[in-house]
Structures are given as C-alpha cells and as structure tokens.
Amino acid sequence: DVKVTQSSRYLVKRTGEKVFLECVQDMDHENMFWYRQDPGLGLRLIYFSYDVKMKEKGDIPEGYSVSREKKERFSLILESASTNQTSMYLCASSEFSGQTDTQYFGPGTRLTVL
Amino acid sequence: DQQVKQNSPSLSVQEGRISILNCDYTNSMFDYFLWYKKYPAEGPTFLISISSIKDKNEDGRFTVFLNKSAKHLSLHIVPSQPGDSAVYFCAASATSSGYSTLTFGKGTMLLVSP
C-alpha cells in the first residue's frame, strides 16, 4: 500500500511565523502535490513537483513556497503565516503512468494561524 | 471558472438504498476521472476511477458511469451503508497534458441514515 505521511496532524502558529509542513511518501513516486482544503471550496492545488528539485505553481501559490531535495520528501513553506492560511493542508503523491493519474493522500495537517 | 462541478453540496439517503452522486465537467481535454471519499480530519481516499475510453466501471458496491457527450459522470453506491457517510470529491485529469494534476470538484457530503 502507498503510504504518505505528514509531519503533524495539528499545528498552531502565530501570524508572521515561518511554518514548515513536511510530507514523505514511501512508494518512489515521481509526483508530489500540496493542496489546501477549505469548506465549500474543495481541494485547491498550491504547488506540485514532478521530480527532485523541480516545482510548478498550482492554482493558489501566493504566500507559499516548496522544497523537494529528495524524491520521497516534499515540503510546504509558509514564509510569513497569515490568518487566511488557516486551513487543512493535504499532501499527495502519484506515479504518472501515462494512463492513470491516481493520487494518494496523506492524513492532512490542520493548521491554525492566530 | 470551475472546470469540475458537483452541484449538490449534500445528499441524504437511507441505509440499503442507492446513493447517486453527480459530477459535471467543462474541459473536453479531461480523459481520466476519479472519485475520492473523505472523512473529517482525514486525507481523501481513492475510491474508483474511469478512463474516457469506458462508460462504466464497477468495484463492489461502487459503480461510476461516464457520459462523455454530456460531460457528466456519476457515482452509484448500492446498497448504501452508514459507514459511507463522508464527503465525496470528483476529480478529473487530462493525461495528455504532460503533468498529472487533478482538478477537483467542491465535494458532496453524503449522509446515510440507519
């Protein structure tokens, strides 16, 4: 089974703090993704990476950056956290086969910015 | 502009009956479709998928139907069980795009009552 783990289930930070969210997958997948989920808005893609040291902006990259130094690890960075970044953050990974793009998700990190 | 739409925010069904969740899409480049199930405070779990070369895919109690001409897909759950109560997300992918990103709908909350 694919396993995607996220460093924290719950996190509380203060406005202006730098926040790191870590994600690790154990299936040697090339692709990794960061989403945020908000009520009534579904899952929105923040950033994704299709290879080590590669990154692409998703639909809502503003206020975020990412790092992928190793294939299995993808980090989301909030340079200066703001209250509107309070959300559920979800990491996912996939192996693009050319036919299917099934993504497998971690358990999520509920981030609260005070 | 929403490319994947789930127009019903919620659906209530009695145990043992059929649950039908609907999804519409606008991008004709989408050729792979997935359904995910999400419980509160957990990451989405992959449920079932369908390629555009098919019009039906079945897995146990879950069946997904695709109507390409109408740009519509539906998920049928028969028989529905209380444990099926969750938020269901429809997602779509354009596998020819070169990137394996998914576009998600906003979700439908299914409540199955005993």
XYZ file of C-alpha atoms in Angstrom:
228
model
C 0.000 0.000 0.000
C 1.055 3.532 -0.721
C 1.867 5.440 2.408
C 2.005 9.214 2.557
C 2.818 10.717 5.926
C 2.673 14.295 7.097
C 4.759 15.600 9.960
C 1.928 16.983 12.084
C -1.805 16.359 12.327
C -2.474 19.641 14.129
C -0.402 22.806 14.239
C -0.986 26.201 15.817
C 1.196 29.127 14.773
C 1.191 32.875 15.190
C 0.888 35.474 12.464
C 4.254 36.211 10.902
C 5.875 32.909 11.856
C 7.657 30.771 9.279
C 5.915 27.418 9.017
C 7.220 24.164 7.561
C 4.905 21.328 6.617
C 6.663 18.084 5.759
C 5.422 15.219 3.611
C 7.061 11.864 2.960
C 5.958 9.074 0.617
C 7.352 5.562 0.512
C 6.348 4.422 -2.986
C 9.093 6.028 -5.037
C 6.522 8.238 -6.786
C 7.791 10.923 -9.122
C 4.976 13.377 -8.500
C 4.086 15.102 -5.250
C 1.439 17.702 -4.516
C 0.297 20.156 -1.864
C -3.359 21.130 -1.547
C -5.416 23.068 0.886
C -8.991 22.184 1.680
C -11.476 24.777 2.889
C -15.212 24.343 3.488
C -17.204 24.938 0.335
C -14.073 25.326 -1.800
C -12.950 21.724 -2.233
C -9.283 20.888 -2.766
C -7.150 23.596 -4.304
C -3.674 22.887 -5.646
C -0.914 25.038 -4.164
C 2.254 23.572 -5.707
C 3.384 20.338 -7.232
C 6.641 18.678 -8.166
C 7.302 16.091 -10.853
C 10.950 15.482 -9.994
C 13.593 16.274 -7.421
C 14.359 20.000 -7.285
C 11.537 20.682 -9.739
C 8.418 22.610 -8.777
C 5.410 24.039 -10.508
C 2.830 26.521 -9.287
C -0.694 25.298 -8.824
C -3.832 27.383 -8.659
C -3.110 29.265 -5.420
C 0.683 29.550 -4.874
C 0.680 33.037 -3.362
C 2.143 33.098 0.144
C 3.675 29.632 -0.194
C 6.894 28.068 -1.384
C 8.049 24.452 -1.635
C 11.174 22.395 -1.490
C 11.962 18.976 -2.888
C 15.529 17.959 -2.165
C 14.838 14.222 -2.130
C 12.402 12.182 -4.159
C 10.435 10.969 -1.165
C 10.092 14.318 0.617
C 8.134 17.436 -0.334
C 7.963 20.422 1.993
C 5.496 23.295 2.017
C 6.740 26.564 3.483
C 4.692 29.486 4.669
C 7.248 32.281 4.754
C 5.146 34.551 6.979
C 1.964 32.887 8.154
C -1.266 34.839 7.998
C -4.711 34.116 9.426
C -6.131 33.448 5.964
C -3.773 30.493 5.715
C -5.668 28.695 8.452
C -6.752 25.548 6.649
C -6.405 21.792 6.209
C -3.259 21.039 4.218
C -3.088 17.824 2.257
C -0.082 16.224 0.615
C -0.405 13.658 -2.166
C 1.838 11.607 -4.418
C 1.362 9.783 -7.696
C 3.217 7.826 -10.301
C 2.270 9.097 -13.700
C 1.813 6.072 -15.892
C 0.555 7.862 -18.966
C -2.849 6.335 -18.444
C -3.817 6.992 -14.884
C -3.066 9.847 -12.507
C -4.305 8.385 -9.249
C -3.053 10.439 -6.345
C -2.658 9.073 -2.843
C -3.123 11.411 0.063
C -1.645 11.800 3.491
C -3.808 12.301 6.589
C -3.615 16.085 6.430
C -2.352 18.836 8.721
C -4.883 21.143 10.322
C -3.054 24.476 10.590
C -4.418 27.297 12.695
C -2.771 30.713 12.439
C -3.611 33.042 15.315
C -14.130 29.181 -13.760
C -14.969 25.819 -12.277
C -13.987 23.017 -14.612
C -15.365 20.273 -12.360
C -18.708 20.874 -10.707
C -20.551 18.982 -8.045
C -23.805 20.855 -7.838
C -25.223 19.085 -4.815
C -23.453 20.121 -1.604
C -25.197 17.366 0.314
C -27.254 14.211 -0.124
C -29.223 12.177 2.414
C -30.057 8.532 1.806
C -31.464 5.704 3.886
C -29.372 2.639 4.591
C -29.844 -0.037 1.957
C -30.959 2.384 -0.747
C -28.952 3.662 -3.702
C -26.808 6.790 -3.422
C -26.167 8.685 -6.655
C -23.559 11.415 -6.648
C -23.204 13.573 -9.730
C -20.372 15.485 -11.325
C -20.151 17.666 -14.434
C -17.072 18.896 -16.227
C -16.416 21.502 -18.879
C -12.898 20.759 -20.123
C -13.066 18.399 -23.117
C -9.387 17.524 -22.600
C -10.209 15.599 -19.420
C -9.855 11.884 -20.111
C -9.496 10.296 -16.698
C -11.883 10.672 -13.802
C -11.693 9.682 -10.170
C -13.827 9.648 -7.058
C -12.376 10.183 -3.607
C -14.002 9.734 -0.236
C -13.049 11.889 2.724
C -13.867 11.545 6.388
C -13.448 14.559 8.693
C -9.868 15.164 9.852
C -8.511 12.561 7.397
C -6.992 12.718 3.937
C -9.072 11.738 0.880
C -9.078 8.062 -0.004
C -9.147 6.918 -3.598
C -12.370 5.099 -4.342
C -12.798 4.338 -8.031
C -11.768 5.722 -11.403
C -12.747 5.569 -15.047
C -10.948 6.275 -18.279
C -12.695 8.108 -21.095
C -12.493 5.000 -23.269
C -15.059 3.369 -20.988
C -18.562 4.333 -19.955
C -18.800 2.238 -16.821
C -16.527 0.866 -14.139
C -17.642 -1.245 -11.228
C -15.951 -2.184 -7.974
C -18.102 -3.965 -5.439
C -20.853 -1.643 -4.264
C -19.419 1.277 -6.233
C -20.067 1.968 -9.903
C -19.003 5.009 -11.879
C -20.775 5.951 -15.099
C -19.349 8.331 -17.675
C -21.365 10.149 -20.322
C -18.798 11.935 -22.469
C -21.278 13.651 -24.741
C -22.959 15.234 -21.722
C -19.634 15.742 -19.898
C -21.211 14.073 -16.908
C -20.230 11.318 -14.530
C -21.968 9.757 -11.603
C -21.065 7.501 -8.701
C -23.602 4.905 -7.609
C -23.352 3.236 -4.231
C -25.577 0.201 -3.779
C -26.547 -0.631 -1.117
C -25.631 2.425 0.903
C -24.282 1.879 4.409
C -23.894 4.282 7.345
C -20.116 3.953 7.013
C -20.398 5.525 3.572
C -21.268 8.842 5.211
C -18.451 11.142 4.113
C -17.619 13.894 1.659
C -17.152 12.628 -1.901
C -14.937 14.503 -4.325
C -14.997 14.100 -8.066
C -11.677 14.765 -9.832
C -10.549 14.908 -13.438
C -7.269 14.763 -15.278
C -6.010 15.484 -18.781
C -3.378 12.768 -19.144
C -2.143 14.194 -22.413
C -1.151 17.454 -20.747
C 2.189 16.080 -19.614
C 1.521 16.857 -15.958
C -0.508 14.523 -13.812
C -2.538 17.142 -11.985
C -6.113 16.635 -10.878
C -8.896 19.180 -10.873
C -11.330 18.608 -8.027
C -14.954 19.474 -7.536
C -16.080 21.093 -4.295
C -17.455 17.865 -2.893
C -20.802 16.366 -1.912
C -21.477 15.383 1.677
C -23.321 12.068 1.802
C -25.269 11.135 4.904
C -26.562 7.587 5.125
C -29.024 7.132 7.935
C -29.855 3.757 9.546
